[in-house]
PDB file of C-alpha atoms in Angstrom:
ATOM      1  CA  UNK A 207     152.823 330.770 117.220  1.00 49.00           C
ATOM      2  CA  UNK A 208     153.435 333.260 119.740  1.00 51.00           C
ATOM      3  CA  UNK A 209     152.165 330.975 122.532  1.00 54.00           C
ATOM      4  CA  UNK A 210     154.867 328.305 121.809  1.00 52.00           C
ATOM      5  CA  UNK A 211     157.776 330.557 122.011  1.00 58.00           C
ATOM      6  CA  UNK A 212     156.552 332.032 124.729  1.00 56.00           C
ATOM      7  CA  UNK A 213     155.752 328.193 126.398  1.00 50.00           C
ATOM      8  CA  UNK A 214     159.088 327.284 124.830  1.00 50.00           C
ATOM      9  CA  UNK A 215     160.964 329.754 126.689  1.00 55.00           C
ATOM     10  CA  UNK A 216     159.454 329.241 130.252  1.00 51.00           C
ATOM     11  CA  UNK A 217     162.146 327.974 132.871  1.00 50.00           C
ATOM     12  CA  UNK A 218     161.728 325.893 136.072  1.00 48.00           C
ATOM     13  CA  UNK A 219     164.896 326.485 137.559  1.00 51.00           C
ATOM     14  CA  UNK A 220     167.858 325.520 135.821  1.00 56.00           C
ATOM     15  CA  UNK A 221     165.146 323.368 133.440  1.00 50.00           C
ATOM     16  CA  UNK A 222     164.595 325.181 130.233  1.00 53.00           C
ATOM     17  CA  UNK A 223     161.283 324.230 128.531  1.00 51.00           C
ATOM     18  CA  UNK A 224     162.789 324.428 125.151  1.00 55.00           C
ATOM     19  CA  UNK A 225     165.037 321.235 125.915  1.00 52.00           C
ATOM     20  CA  UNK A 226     162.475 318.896 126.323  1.00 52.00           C
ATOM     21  CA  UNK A 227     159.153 320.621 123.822  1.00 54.00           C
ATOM     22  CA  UNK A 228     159.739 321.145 120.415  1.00 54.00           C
ATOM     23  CA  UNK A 229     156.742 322.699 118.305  1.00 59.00           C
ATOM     24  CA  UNK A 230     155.208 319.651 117.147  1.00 60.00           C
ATOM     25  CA  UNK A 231     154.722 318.099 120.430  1.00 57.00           C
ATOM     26  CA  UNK A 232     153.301 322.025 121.740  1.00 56.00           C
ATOM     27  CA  UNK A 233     151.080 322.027 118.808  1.00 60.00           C
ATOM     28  CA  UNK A 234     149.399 318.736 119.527  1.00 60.00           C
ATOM     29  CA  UNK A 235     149.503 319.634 123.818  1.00 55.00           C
ATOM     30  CA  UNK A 236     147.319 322.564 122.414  1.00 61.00           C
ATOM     31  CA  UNK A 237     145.231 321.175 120.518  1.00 56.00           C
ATOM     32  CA  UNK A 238     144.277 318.588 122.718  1.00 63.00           C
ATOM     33  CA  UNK A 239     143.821 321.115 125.226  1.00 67.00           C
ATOM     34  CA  UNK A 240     141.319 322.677 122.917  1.00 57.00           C
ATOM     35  CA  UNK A 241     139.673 319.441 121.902  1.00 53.00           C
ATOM     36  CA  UNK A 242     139.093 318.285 125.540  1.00 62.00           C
ATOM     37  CA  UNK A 243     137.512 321.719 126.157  1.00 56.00           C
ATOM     38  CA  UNK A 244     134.887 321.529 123.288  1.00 61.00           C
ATOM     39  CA  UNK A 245     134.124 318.256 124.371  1.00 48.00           C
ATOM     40  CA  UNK A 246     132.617 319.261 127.850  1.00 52.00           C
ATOM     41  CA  UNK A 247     131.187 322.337 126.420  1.00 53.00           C
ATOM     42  CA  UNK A 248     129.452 319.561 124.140  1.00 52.00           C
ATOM     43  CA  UNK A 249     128.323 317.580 126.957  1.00 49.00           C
ATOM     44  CA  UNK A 250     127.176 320.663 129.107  1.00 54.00           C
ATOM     45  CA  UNK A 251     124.920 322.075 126.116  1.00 52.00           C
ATOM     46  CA  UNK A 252     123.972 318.664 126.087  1.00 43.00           C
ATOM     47  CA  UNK A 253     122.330 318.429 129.463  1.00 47.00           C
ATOM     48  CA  UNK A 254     120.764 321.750 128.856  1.00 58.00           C
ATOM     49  CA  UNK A 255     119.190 320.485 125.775  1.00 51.00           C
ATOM     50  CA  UNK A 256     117.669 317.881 127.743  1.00 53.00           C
ATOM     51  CA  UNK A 257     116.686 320.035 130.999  1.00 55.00           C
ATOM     52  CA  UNK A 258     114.898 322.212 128.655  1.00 55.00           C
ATOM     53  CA  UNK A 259     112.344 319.530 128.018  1.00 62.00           C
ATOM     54  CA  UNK A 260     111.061 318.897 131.487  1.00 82.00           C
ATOM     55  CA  UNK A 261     108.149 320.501 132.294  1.00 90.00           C
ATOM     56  CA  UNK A 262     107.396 322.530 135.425  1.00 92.00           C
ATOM     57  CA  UNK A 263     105.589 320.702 138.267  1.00 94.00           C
ATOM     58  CA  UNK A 264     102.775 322.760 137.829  1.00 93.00           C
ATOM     59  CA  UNK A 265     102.042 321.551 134.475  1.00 93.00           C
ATOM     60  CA  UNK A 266     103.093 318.232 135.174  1.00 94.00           C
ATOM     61  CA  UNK A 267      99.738 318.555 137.831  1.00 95.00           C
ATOM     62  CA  UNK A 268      97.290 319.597 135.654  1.00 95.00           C
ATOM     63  CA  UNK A 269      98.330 316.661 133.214  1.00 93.00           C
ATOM     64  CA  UNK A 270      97.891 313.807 135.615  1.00 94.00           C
ATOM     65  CA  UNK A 271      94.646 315.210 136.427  1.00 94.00           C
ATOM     66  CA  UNK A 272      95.423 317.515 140.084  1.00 95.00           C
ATOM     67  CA  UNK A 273      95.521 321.395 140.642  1.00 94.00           C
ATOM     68  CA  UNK A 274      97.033 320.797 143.824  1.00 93.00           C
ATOM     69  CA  UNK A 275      98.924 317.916 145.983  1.00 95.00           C
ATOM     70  CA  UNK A 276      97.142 316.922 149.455  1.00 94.00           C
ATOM     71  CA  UNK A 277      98.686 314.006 150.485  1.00 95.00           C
ATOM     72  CA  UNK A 278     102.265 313.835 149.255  1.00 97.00           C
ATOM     73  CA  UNK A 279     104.633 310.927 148.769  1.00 98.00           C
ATOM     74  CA  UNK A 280     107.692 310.107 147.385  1.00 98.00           C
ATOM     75  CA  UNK A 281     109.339 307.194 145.612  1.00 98.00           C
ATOM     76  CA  UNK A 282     112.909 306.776 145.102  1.00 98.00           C
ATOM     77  CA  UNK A 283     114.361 304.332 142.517  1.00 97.00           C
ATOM     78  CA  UNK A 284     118.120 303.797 142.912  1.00 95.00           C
ATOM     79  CA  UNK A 285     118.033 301.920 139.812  1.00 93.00           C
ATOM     80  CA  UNK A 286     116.511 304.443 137.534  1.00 94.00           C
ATOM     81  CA  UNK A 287     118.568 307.379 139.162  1.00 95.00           C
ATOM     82  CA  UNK A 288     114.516 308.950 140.039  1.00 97.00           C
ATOM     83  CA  UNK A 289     112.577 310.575 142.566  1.00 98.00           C
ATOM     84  CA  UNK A 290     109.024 310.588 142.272  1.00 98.00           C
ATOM     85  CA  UNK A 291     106.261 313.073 143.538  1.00 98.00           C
ATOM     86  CA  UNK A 292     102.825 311.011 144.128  1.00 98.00           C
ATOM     87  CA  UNK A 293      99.436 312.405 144.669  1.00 96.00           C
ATOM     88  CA  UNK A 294      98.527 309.469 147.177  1.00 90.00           C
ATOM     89  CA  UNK A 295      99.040 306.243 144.945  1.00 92.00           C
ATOM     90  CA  UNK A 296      99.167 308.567 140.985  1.00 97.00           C
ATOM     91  CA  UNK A 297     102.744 309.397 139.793  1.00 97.00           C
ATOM     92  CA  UNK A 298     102.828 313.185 139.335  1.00 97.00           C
ATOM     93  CA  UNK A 299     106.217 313.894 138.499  1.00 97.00           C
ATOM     94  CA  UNK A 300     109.558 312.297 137.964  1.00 96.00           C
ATOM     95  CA  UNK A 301     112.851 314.033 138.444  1.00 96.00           C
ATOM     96  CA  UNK A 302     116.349 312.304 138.114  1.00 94.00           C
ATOM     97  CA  UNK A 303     118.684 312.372 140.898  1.00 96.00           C
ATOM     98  CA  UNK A 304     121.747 311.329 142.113  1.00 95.00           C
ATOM     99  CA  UNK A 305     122.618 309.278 145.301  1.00 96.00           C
ATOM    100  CA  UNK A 306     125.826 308.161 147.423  1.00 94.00           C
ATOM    101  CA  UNK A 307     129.204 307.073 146.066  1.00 91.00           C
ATOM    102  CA  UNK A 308     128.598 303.227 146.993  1.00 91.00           C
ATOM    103  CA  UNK A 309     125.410 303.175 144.535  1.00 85.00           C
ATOM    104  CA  UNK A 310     125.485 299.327 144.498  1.00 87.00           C
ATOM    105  CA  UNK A 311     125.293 298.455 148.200  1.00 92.00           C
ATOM    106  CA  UNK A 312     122.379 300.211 150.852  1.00 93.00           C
ATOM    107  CA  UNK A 313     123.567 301.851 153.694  1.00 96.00           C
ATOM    108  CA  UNK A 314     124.021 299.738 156.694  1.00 95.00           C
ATOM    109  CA  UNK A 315     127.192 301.559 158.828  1.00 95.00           C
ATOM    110  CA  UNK A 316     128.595 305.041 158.870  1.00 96.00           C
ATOM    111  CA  UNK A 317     130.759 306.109 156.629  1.00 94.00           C
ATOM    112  CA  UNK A 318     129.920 303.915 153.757  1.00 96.00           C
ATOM    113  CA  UNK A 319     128.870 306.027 151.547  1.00 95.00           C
ATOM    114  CA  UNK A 320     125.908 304.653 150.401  1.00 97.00           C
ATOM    115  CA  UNK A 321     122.108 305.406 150.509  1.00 97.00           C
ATOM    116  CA  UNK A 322     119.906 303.609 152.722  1.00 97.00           C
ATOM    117  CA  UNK A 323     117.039 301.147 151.386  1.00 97.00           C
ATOM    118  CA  UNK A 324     113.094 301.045 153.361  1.00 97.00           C
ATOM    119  CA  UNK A 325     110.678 303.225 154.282  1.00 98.00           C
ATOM    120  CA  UNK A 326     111.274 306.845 155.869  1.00 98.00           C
ATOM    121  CA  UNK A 327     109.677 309.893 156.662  1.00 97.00           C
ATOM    122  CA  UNK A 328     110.770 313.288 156.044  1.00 98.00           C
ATOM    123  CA  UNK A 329     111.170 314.464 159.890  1.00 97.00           C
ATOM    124  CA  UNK A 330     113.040 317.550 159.402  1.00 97.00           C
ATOM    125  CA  UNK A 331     113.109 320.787 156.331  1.00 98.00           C
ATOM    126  CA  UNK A 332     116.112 322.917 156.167  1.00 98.00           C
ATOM    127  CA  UNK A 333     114.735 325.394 153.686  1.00 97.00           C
ATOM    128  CA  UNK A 334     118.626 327.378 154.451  1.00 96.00           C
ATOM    129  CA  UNK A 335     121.431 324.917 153.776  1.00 96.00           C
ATOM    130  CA  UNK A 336     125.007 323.805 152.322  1.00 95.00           C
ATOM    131  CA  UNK A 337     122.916 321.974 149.456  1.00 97.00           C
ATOM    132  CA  UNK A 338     120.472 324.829 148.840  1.00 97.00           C
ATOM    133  CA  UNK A 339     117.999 322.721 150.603  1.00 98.00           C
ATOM    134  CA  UNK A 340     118.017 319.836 152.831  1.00 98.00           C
ATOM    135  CA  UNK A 341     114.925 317.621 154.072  1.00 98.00           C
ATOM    136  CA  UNK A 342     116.314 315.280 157.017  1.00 98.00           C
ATOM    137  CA  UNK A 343     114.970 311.515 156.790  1.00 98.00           C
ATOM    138  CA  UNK A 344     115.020 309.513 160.143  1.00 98.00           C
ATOM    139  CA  UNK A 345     117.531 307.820 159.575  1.00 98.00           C
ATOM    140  CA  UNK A 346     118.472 305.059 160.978  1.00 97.00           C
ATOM    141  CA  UNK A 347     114.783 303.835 161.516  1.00 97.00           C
ATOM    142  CA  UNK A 348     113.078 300.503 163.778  1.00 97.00           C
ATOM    143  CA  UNK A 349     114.265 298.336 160.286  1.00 97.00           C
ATOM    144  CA  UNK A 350     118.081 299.378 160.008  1.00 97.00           C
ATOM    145  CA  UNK A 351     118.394 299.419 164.071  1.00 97.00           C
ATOM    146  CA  UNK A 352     117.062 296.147 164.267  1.00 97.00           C
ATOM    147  CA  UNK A 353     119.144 294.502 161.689  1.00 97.00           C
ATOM    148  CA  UNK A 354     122.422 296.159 163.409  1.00 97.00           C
ATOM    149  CA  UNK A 355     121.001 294.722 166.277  1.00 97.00           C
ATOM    150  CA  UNK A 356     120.666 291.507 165.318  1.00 97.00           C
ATOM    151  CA  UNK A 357     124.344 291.734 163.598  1.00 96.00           C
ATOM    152  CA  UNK A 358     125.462 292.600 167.395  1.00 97.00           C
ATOM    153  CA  UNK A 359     126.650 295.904 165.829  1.00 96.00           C
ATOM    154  CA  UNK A 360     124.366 297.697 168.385  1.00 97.00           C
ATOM    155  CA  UNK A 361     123.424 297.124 172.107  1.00 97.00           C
ATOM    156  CA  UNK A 362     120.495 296.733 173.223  1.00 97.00           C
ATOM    157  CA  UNK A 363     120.248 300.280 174.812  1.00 96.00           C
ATOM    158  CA  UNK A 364     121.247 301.770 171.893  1.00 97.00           C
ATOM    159  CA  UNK A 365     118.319 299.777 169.532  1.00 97.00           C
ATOM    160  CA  UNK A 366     115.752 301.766 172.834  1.00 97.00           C
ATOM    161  CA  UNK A 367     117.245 304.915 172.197  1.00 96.00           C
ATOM    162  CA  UNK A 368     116.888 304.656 168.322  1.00 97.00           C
ATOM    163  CA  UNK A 369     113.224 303.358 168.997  1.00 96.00           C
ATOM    164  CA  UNK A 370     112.275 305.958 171.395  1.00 96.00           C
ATOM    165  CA  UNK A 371     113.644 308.787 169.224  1.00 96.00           C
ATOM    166  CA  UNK A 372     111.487 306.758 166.202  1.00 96.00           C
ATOM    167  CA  UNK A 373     108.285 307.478 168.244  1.00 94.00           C
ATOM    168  CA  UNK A 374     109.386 310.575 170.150  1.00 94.00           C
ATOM    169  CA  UNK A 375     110.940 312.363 168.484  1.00 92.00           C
ATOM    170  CA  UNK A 376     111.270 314.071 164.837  1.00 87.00           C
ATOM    171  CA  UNK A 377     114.595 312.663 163.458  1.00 96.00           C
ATOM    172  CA  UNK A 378     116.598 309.636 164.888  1.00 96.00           C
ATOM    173  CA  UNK A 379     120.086 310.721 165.829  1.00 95.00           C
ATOM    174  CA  UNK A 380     123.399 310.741 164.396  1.00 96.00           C
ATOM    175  CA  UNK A 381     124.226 306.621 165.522  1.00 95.00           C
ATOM    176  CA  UNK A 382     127.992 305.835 166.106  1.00 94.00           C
ATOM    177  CA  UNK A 383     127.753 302.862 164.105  1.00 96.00           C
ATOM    178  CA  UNK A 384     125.001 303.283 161.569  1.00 97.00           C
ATOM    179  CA  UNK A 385     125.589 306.675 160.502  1.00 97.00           C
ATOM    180  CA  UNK A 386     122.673 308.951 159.927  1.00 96.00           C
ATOM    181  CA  UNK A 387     122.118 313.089 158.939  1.00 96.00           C
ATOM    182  CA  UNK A 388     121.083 311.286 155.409  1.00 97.00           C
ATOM    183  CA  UNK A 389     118.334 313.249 153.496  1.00 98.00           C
ATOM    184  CA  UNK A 390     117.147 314.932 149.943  1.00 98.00           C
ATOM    185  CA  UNK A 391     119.255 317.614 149.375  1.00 98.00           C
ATOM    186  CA  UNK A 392     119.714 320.175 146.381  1.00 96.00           C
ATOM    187  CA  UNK A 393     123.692 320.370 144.525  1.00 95.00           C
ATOM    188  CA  UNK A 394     124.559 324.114 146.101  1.00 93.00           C
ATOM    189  CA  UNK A 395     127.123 325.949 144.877  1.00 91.00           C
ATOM    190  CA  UNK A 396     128.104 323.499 141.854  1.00 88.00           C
ATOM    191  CA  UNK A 397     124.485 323.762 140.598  1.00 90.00           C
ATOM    192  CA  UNK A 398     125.043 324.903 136.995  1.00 83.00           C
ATOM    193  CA  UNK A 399     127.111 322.301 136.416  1.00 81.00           C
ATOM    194  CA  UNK A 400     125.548 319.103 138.176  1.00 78.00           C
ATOM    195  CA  UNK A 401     122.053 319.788 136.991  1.00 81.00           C
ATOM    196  CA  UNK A 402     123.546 320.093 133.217  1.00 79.00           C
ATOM    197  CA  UNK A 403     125.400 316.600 133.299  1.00 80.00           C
ATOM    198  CA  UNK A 404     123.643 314.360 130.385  1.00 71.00           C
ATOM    199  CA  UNK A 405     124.577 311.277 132.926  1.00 71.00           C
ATOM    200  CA  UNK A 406     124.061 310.489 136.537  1.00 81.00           C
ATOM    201  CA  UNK A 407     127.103 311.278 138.522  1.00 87.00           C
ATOM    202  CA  UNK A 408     126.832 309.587 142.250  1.00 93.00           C
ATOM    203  CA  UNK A 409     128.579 312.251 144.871  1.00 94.00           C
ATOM    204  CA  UNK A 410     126.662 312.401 147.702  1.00 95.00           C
ATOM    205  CA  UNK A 411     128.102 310.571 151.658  1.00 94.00           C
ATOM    206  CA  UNK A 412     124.501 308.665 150.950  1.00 96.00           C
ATOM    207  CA  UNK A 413     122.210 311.726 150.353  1.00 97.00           C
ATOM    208  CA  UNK A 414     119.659 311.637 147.397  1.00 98.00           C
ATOM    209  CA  UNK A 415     120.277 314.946 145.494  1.00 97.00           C
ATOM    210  CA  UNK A 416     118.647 317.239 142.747  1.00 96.00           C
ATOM    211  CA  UNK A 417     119.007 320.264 141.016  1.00 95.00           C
ATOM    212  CA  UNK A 418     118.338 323.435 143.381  1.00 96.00           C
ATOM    213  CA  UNK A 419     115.524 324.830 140.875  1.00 94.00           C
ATOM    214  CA  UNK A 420     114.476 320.818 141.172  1.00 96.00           C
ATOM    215  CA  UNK A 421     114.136 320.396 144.419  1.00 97.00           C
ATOM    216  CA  UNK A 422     112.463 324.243 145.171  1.00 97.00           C
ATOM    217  CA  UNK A 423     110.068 322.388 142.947  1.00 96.00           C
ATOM    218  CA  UNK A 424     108.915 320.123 145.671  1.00 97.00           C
ATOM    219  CA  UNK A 425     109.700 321.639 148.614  1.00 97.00           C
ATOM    220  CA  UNK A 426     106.213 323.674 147.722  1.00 94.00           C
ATOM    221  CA  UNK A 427     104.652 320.549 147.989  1.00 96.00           C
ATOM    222  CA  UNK A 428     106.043 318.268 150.451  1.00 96.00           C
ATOM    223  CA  UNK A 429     106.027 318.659 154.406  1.00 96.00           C
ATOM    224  CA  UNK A 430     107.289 317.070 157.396  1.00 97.00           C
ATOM    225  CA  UNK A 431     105.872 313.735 158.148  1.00 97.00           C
ATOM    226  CA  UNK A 432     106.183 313.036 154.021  1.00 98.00           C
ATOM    227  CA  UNK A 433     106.526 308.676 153.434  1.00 98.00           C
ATOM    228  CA  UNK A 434     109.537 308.817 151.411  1.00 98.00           C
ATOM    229  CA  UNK A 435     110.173 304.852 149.977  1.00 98.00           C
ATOM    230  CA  UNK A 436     113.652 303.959 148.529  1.00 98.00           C
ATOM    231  CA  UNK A 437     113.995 301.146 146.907  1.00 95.00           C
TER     232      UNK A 437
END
């Protein structure tokens, strides 16, 4: 009771709380308050439950037959929120992720915050980043510069310089119109709480992310150059 007198006696000005809250309505603010609290405790012990179930990629080696990974690749399903780690053409591993805000749509301009759709490579690790850890896809690639192309969102000279950086170079550039700096990253400083979420929450400007301990995971197994499909 102490807490509504003391609520009921708070001023804003010449506004005195205790003209507009009686106890009845501060008793059900309260509890309320209280109820909305245990409810995303609920759903956070929850997620743990189920993140206490997955087993360790190590293991998850050993059951699909491999004691270590020589020729990586990954699958991403947009539909089934996954990323999967594949010994060659054998699923090792499956780990849930998340991807951009536009989840429906693939990524076809900057700014849209979706994920892009095709075939990529990873062509750059960040081992040290924002998102705990960040491996760079080339994106845009020869598929997504040729459709803006085609759209006569790009020039000619700019479809060259996305080619020749395709060939060239690591990582395709940042494009004006298509976007780009789009990757696998980790959650970062919000970890404990992403990674615990019973249900997929899309966050990312078009990234695919995981769980930091999730995507430490891999990153002792993948390497630049890495076929990464989304789909």
């Amino acid at each position: 009771m102490k807490i509504l007198e003391k609520l009921q006696k708070l001023r804003f000005g010449p506004i005195k709380a205790n003209d507009y809250l009686n106890k009845d309505v501060l008793k059900n603010v309260i509890y309320l308050t209280f109820a909305i609290a245990i409810f995303f405790f609920g759903v956070i012990v929850y997620g743990i439950v189920l993140n206490l179930r997955d087993i360790p990629l190590s293991e998850a080696m050993l059951k699909a037959g491999f004691t270590e990974i020589t020729n990586p690749k990954i699958i991403i399903d947009r539909h089934n929120y996954t990323l999967g780690i594949y010994e060659d053409s054998v699923l090792v591993k499956n780990y849930r992720v998340s991807f951009g805000k536009s989840v429906h749509t693939h990524k076809t301009r900057a700014g849209d915050r979706a994920t892009p759709v095709g075939t990529y490579k990873i062509c750059k690790i960040y081992p040290e980043h924002k998102y705990h850890k960040f491996f760079q896809l080339n994106y845009p690639n020869l598929d997504d510069g040729a459709n803006a192309l085609r759209k006569g969102w790009i020039s000619q000279k700019e479809y060259n310089d996305i080619k020749f950086e395709y060939y060239y170079d690591q990582c395709t550039k940042y494009n004006r119109v298509l976007g780009g700096n789009v990757g696998i990253q980790g959650i970062g400083e919000l970890n404990y709480i992403f990674k615990n979420l019973p249900f997929v929450f899309n966050w990312t400007d078009g990234s695919i992310a995981m769980s930091n301990e999730n995507i430490d995971e891999i990153y002792s197994v993948i390497r630049e150059g890495t076929e990464v499909v989304i789909k």
